[in-house]
Amino acid sequence: MEIKTGVYICHCGINIANTVDVEHLVEAAKGWDTVAVAREYKFLCSDPGQEIIKKDIKELGLNRVVVASCSPRMHERTFRNACQQAGLNPYLFEMANIREHCSWVHSDKELATKKAEALLRAAVRRVFYHEPLETKESPVSPNTLIVGGGIAGIQAALEIADSEHKVYLVERDPSIGGHMTQLDKTFPTLDCSQCILTPKMALVGSHPYIELMTYSEVEEVSGFVGSFKVKIRKKARYVDEDKCTGCGLCQEKCPWKVDSEYNAGLGKRKAIYTPFPQAVPNIPVIDKEHCAYFLKGTCRACEKFCDIKAINFEQVDQIVEVGVGSIILTTGYDVFNPSAIAQYGYGKYDNVITGLEFERMSSATGPTGGEIRLKDGRQPKSVAIIHCVGSRDKNYHEYCSRVCCMYGLKFSHLIKEKIPDADVYQMYIDMRCFGEGYEEFYKRLCEEGVNFIRGKVARVTDRAISDEEKGKLIVQCEDTLLASLMRVPVDMVILCVALEARADAERVARMFNISRRADGFFLERHVKLDPVATPTDGVFIAGCCQAPKDIPDTVAQASAAAARALAVISKGKVILEASVATVNEALCQGCGRCEELCEFHAPKVSRKNGQLPVSTINEALCKGCGACAVFCPTGAISVKHFTRDQILAEVEALIEV
Amino acid sequence: MAEAEFEPQIVAFTCNWCSYAAADLAGTSRVSYPPNVRLIRVMCSGMVDPIFVLKSFEKGFDGVLIAGCHIGDCHYISGNIKAEERIGKLKSLIHTLGLGDERLRLEWISTAEGGKFAETIKELVGQLKQLGPSPLRKEVRA
């Protein structure tokens, strides 16, 4: 059959046409073998642009189409659809990327045009070898896995479960709730954080469509969108979940005290504990690393006092395997450890504390019952709140953590509410109060008598140089509005620390096969237009694991991720990659090298009807990575749409121009 | 041709998931680099057949870049590890052929590293300018 290729070159407004001589490309293409027509158009992705292609396919009987425009990652699907609508198999289409890879990165028009011509020629030569391919479908599991039980995970779980689809919610701590349970009030409304969160936690705990797996971690993920297989380790609680009533007597009787993670180290918990009173589930765990029985072999006080015999020291970790259609990661954030910034004196001076520590101190459920106290028990009469600690700082994190301005303002209000005569100072770089009601909250604080000092703090010291400074912490900073250096003596310093990517984010990203940004947070598929999807189909992200954000943004993103997971479920099928490996049985000797190599167990060597052994590819499992094709000693395997002929045609064309 | 005027020709096999996207990001962020490089999109660095590399040199390219996801980030779990092993062997072959194994380069560039992509190209162009044209290219021309 005669190959008739249509070549279309896009101006992309001025994006391409300013740097690449589009007319030249059209003229060049007209002279190439197999090219039946070559045209240029201002915006080929527009409806009229696509119409031109469709019309040519029908009227000129084109059987190959090449578009030179932007990245195929942008519009390959658009043009494939256009081909399909005109009756041409979408795989008989090829795209040359002359925008991202050419006009946007080169400025010399002559050289850019030459490169564009080479790229276009490569596409025309490649498409010659294309074959029509058919896509296949695979069924979708209606279950969803959500990893991380903070507010993002809770929100996503409830959205999906309310549509009567099963959710496995995995949380590594003993209770769901995440960082939000640790907060006192939430800005700018000053709602009590726990009061608005615990009803949702209770719903999760009792929801018939949510299987809550706390004190559990995902160990292994395999499969693909629609049919992931996930192994989850349920760590031994040493407490029988079915028997325990959550009476709390074991915790009361346990003689061993440990720093409480929930109270950011300010208070104590027992070796058998629930992190906080409203924990969901309300079932304690034994912290093996601090339990006297596990360390020394004696004690067992909890066991003695438990009337219903729920304590079980013999319990072991369990591995549970579940099948899900999509996965939502809501693994949250860590807070920056400010001891890295030695000049701020965290860890050196008792009354330099982090924002999270202040939250616990100010909370009614915290170790001080909500009273703001210095280490020695006195009430502070002056407090400095230092912004951007670890954020917007090239030495630590360049990004803005987005919540610190607002929580810093909130602290001012909480301090003023509890200690009306206290002097409160905000040392800030810029006030970033961007959300709904945030600017208004800032204005309100300005009227509450808080002192605002615009400038970055140089250091915190206890070296007094006047009587007034004796026994105080002195904050040295510059007021850039007054252009003067200042020494502000205070009783307490609160550091508004950055939010940072989880310490184990790299391992998690690897396990779920997603990418991270240079700052460590998980990378969304598109920064603006696809903020919850990831490069791996069926894996979505929400909340602070993607980037620092406040509660409203987290909740909105979690709902969006839930909607995406529900879309996968409601469609009920996924389209499988058409570009898969295929075996030329005449060449295959059945050596089994492909079987050994494949990570996805797609090739199988077998004897068909007693013949010689040959390899067959299970197309539902094949990802089209091509590892087998490269290693095949007889060259029997090739990957559809990435054949040797196709790639070598590109190589040859690229050097010719 | 005077040494200073030599412009090396480079072909880059870039994986769909990381390095091709990194080159896209360089474009979107308008990070410029020399136009000496031409990209071929493959699904995985592990898909790059030695024949692609050898053919590229045979046809007269002065340098070949293979770029994939960072180790551990492969979309196909271990394609890049397989690529690393294979390119290692291929390098010694290239060396034996007298081409100079610096002409073949393997680089890990993630989706987010548009800047690194541009830097890699700049560096490679500089290096190839020092090395001069590929001996095969001279033969092709002669």
mmCIF file of C-alpha atoms in Angstrom, chain A residues 110-246:
data_model
loop_
_atom_site.group_PDB
_atom_site.id
_atom_site.type_symbol
_atom_site.label_atom_id
_atom_site.label_comp_id
_atom_site.label_asym_id
_atom_site.label_seq_id
_atom_site.Cartn_x
_atom_site.Cartn_y
_atom_site.Cartn_z
ATOM 1 C CA GLU A 110 18.529 29.485 11.653
ATOM 2 C CA LEU A 111 19.773 26.801 14.033
ATOM 3 C CA ALA A 112 16.331 26.323 15.580
ATOM 4 C CA THR A 113 14.766 25.911 12.138
ATOM 5 C CA LYS A 114 17.412 23.380 11.193
ATOM 6 C CA LYS A 115 16.778 21.397 14.352
ATOM 7 C CA ALA A 116 13.016 21.592 13.859
ATOM 8 C CA GLU A 117 13.434 20.270 10.350
ATOM 9 C CA ALA A 118 15.471 17.335 11.654
ATOM 10 C CA LEU A 119 12.829 16.558 14.281
ATOM 11 C CA LEU A 120 10.053 16.792 11.712
ATOM 12 C CA ARG A 121 11.911 14.584 9.260
ATOM 13 C CA ALA A 122 12.520 12.003 11.997
ATOM 14 C CA ALA A 123 8.784 11.929 12.730
ATOM 15 C CA VAL A 124 7.915 11.516 9.051
ATOM 16 C CA ARG A 125 10.434 8.692 8.642
ATOM 17 C CA ARG A 126 9.313 7.017 11.842
ATOM 18 C CA VAL A 127 5.611 7.122 11.074
ATOM 19 C CA PHE A 128 6.331 5.221 7.847
ATOM 20 C CA TYR A 129 6.988 2.148 10.002
ATOM 21 C CA HIS A 130 3.971 2.609 12.271
ATOM 22 C CA GLU A 131 1.340 -0.078 12.446
ATOM 23 C CA PRO A 132 -2.287 0.194 13.462
ATOM 24 C CA LEU A 133 -2.673 -0.958 17.087
ATOM 25 C CA GLU A 134 -5.724 -1.796 19.157
ATOM 26 C CA THR A 135 -6.120 -0.959 22.824
ATOM 27 C CA LYS A 136 -7.568 -3.465 25.259
ATOM 28 C CA GLU A 137 -9.539 -3.029 28.453
ATOM 29 C CA SER A 138 -9.029 -4.369 31.940
ATOM 30 C CA PRO A 139 -11.509 -4.416 34.838
ATOM 31 C CA VAL A 140 -11.212 -2.153 37.889
ATOM 32 C CA SER A 141 -11.363 -3.105 41.553
ATOM 33 C CA PRO A 142 -13.911 -0.859 43.315
ATOM 34 C CA ASN A 143 -11.733 -0.612 46.446
ATOM 35 C CA THR A 144 -9.436 2.288 47.307
ATOM 36 C CA LEU A 145 -6.341 2.392 49.484
ATOM 37 C CA ILE A 146 -5.641 5.594 51.390
ATOM 38 C CA VAL A 147 -2.261 5.921 53.065
ATOM 39 C CA GLY A 148 -2.152 8.387 55.954
ATOM 40 C CA GLY A 149 -4.948 9.135 58.395
ATOM 41 C CA GLY A 150 -4.573 12.881 58.878
ATOM 42 C CA ILE A 151 -7.272 15.299 57.832
ATOM 43 C CA ALA A 152 -6.507 14.700 54.132
ATOM 44 C CA GLY A 153 -6.850 10.934 54.451
ATOM 45 C CA ILE A 154 -9.935 11.249 56.627
ATOM 46 C CA GLN A 155 -11.637 13.573 54.159
ATOM 47 C CA ALA A 156 -10.821 11.427 51.126
ATOM 48 C CA ALA A 157 -11.885 8.243 52.945
ATOM 49 C CA LEU A 158 -15.256 9.702 53.935
ATOM 50 C CA GLU A 159 -15.936 11.047 50.445
ATOM 51 C CA ILE A 160 -15.339 7.649 48.876
ATOM 52 C CA ALA A 161 -16.961 5.564 51.601
ATOM 53 C CA ASP A 162 -20.083 7.736 51.519
ATOM 54 C CA SER A 163 -20.545 6.632 47.925
ATOM 55 C CA GLU A 164 -20.642 3.057 49.285
ATOM 56 C CA HIS A 165 -17.286 1.960 47.977
ATOM 57 C CA LYS A 166 -14.780 0.242 50.209
ATOM 58 C CA VAL A 167 -11.793 2.146 51.552
ATOM 59 C CA TYR A 168 -8.741 0.728 53.312
ATOM 60 C CA LEU A 169 -7.355 3.557 55.426
ATOM 61 C CA VAL A 170 -3.821 2.803 56.586
ATOM 62 C CA GLU A 171 -2.226 4.888 59.353
ATOM 63 C CA ARG A 172 1.120 4.125 60.922
ATOM 64 C CA ASP A 173 0.393 5.749 64.281
ATOM 65 C CA PRO A 174 -1.938 4.130 66.823
ATOM 66 C CA SER A 175 -4.703 6.648 66.023
ATOM 67 C CA ILE A 176 -5.896 8.612 63.023
ATOM 68 C CA GLY A 177 -6.033 12.399 63.233
ATOM 69 C CA GLY A 178 -2.541 13.439 62.208
ATOM 70 C CA HIS A 179 -1.058 16.839 62.977
ATOM 71 C CA MET A 180 -4.467 18.481 63.091
ATOM 72 C CA THR A 181 -5.263 16.764 66.405
ATOM 73 C CA GLN A 182 -2.234 18.477 67.925
ATOM 74 C CA LEU A 183 -3.368 21.980 67.046
ATOM 75 C CA ASP A 184 -5.165 24.171 69.545
ATOM 76 C CA LYS A 185 -7.267 26.637 67.557
ATOM 77 C CA THR A 186 -7.405 26.951 63.787
ATOM 78 C CA PHE A 187 -6.928 30.218 61.947
ATOM 79 C CA PRO A 188 -8.650 32.491 61.068
ATOM 80 C CA THR A 189 -11.951 31.405 62.624
ATOM 81 C CA LEU A 190 -10.373 30.187 65.866
ATOM 82 C CA ASP A 191 -12.404 26.983 65.789
ATOM 83 C CA CYS A 192 -11.047 24.440 68.214
ATOM 84 C CA SER A 193 -9.140 22.036 66.015
ATOM 85 C CA GLN A 194 -10.203 18.890 67.819
ATOM 86 C CA CYS A 195 -13.842 20.010 68.025
ATOM 87 C CA ILE A 196 -14.091 20.130 64.246
ATOM 88 C CA LEU A 197 -11.919 17.085 63.616
ATOM 89 C CA THR A 198 -13.118 14.484 66.112
ATOM 90 C CA PRO A 199 -16.623 14.134 64.631
ATOM 91 C CA LYS A 200 -15.007 13.181 61.327
ATOM 92 C CA MET A 201 -12.636 10.796 63.104
ATOM 93 C CA ALA A 202 -15.582 9.117 64.803
ATOM 94 C CA LEU A 203 -17.348 8.756 61.446
ATOM 95 C CA VAL A 204 -14.286 7.077 59.986
ATOM 96 C CA GLY A 205 -14.057 4.744 62.984
ATOM 97 C CA SER A 206 -17.620 3.511 62.582
ATOM 98 C CA HIS A 207 -18.125 3.725 58.817
ATOM 99 C CA PRO A 208 -19.316 0.426 57.310
ATOM 100 C CA TYR A 209 -17.333 1.087 54.121
ATOM 101 C CA ILE A 210 -14.037 2.010 55.795
ATOM 102 C CA GLU A 211 -11.633 -0.659 56.981
ATOM 103 C CA LEU A 212 -9.394 1.253 59.330
ATOM 104 C CA MET A 213 -5.889 -0.159 59.752
ATOM 105 C CA THR A 214 -4.013 1.884 62.334
ATOM 106 C CA TYR A 215 -0.520 1.081 63.608
ATOM 107 C CA SER A 216 0.009 -0.348 60.128
ATOM 108 C CA GLU A 217 2.304 0.392 57.216
ATOM 109 C CA VAL A 218 2.298 -0.436 53.526
ATOM 110 C CA GLU A 219 5.139 -2.832 52.726
ATOM 111 C CA GLU A 220 4.805 -3.590 49.051
ATOM 112 C CA VAL A 221 2.791 -2.414 46.061
ATOM 113 C CA SER A 222 2.451 -4.172 42.735
ATOM 114 C CA GLY A 223 0.038 -4.125 39.820
ATOM 115 C CA PHE A 224 -1.391 -1.138 38.028
ATOM 116 C CA VAL A 225 -4.383 1.174 37.934
ATOM 117 C CA GLY A 226 -7.536 -0.845 38.429
ATOM 118 C CA SER A 227 -5.772 -3.777 40.018
ATOM 119 C CA PHE A 228 -3.088 -2.892 42.526
ATOM 120 C CA LYS A 229 -2.004 -5.547 45.026
ATOM 121 C CA VAL A 230 -0.875 -4.076 48.319
ATOM 122 C CA LYS A 231 0.801 -5.762 51.268
ATOM 123 C CA ILE A 232 0.193 -4.054 54.594
ATOM 124 C CA ARG A 233 2.014 -4.791 57.821
ATOM 125 C CA LYS A 234 -0.278 -4.604 60.839
ATOM 126 C CA LYS A 235 2.168 -4.065 63.644
ATOM 127 C CA ALA A 236 1.545 -6.013 66.826
ATOM 128 C CA ARG A 237 -0.319 -3.827 69.343
ATOM 129 C CA TYR A 238 -0.008 -6.509 72.028
ATOM 130 C CA VAL A 239 -3.619 -5.667 72.769
ATOM 131 C CA ASP A 240 -6.469 -7.761 71.394
ATOM 132 C CA GLU A 241 -8.541 -5.299 69.347
ATOM 133 C CA ASP A 242 -11.651 -7.461 69.531
ATOM 134 C CA LYS A 243 -11.594 -7.724 73.319
ATOM 135 C CA CYS A 244 -10.354 -4.269 74.403
ATOM 136 C CA THR A 245 -13.069 -1.894 75.563
ATOM 137 C CA GLY A 246 -10.779 1.113 75.789
#
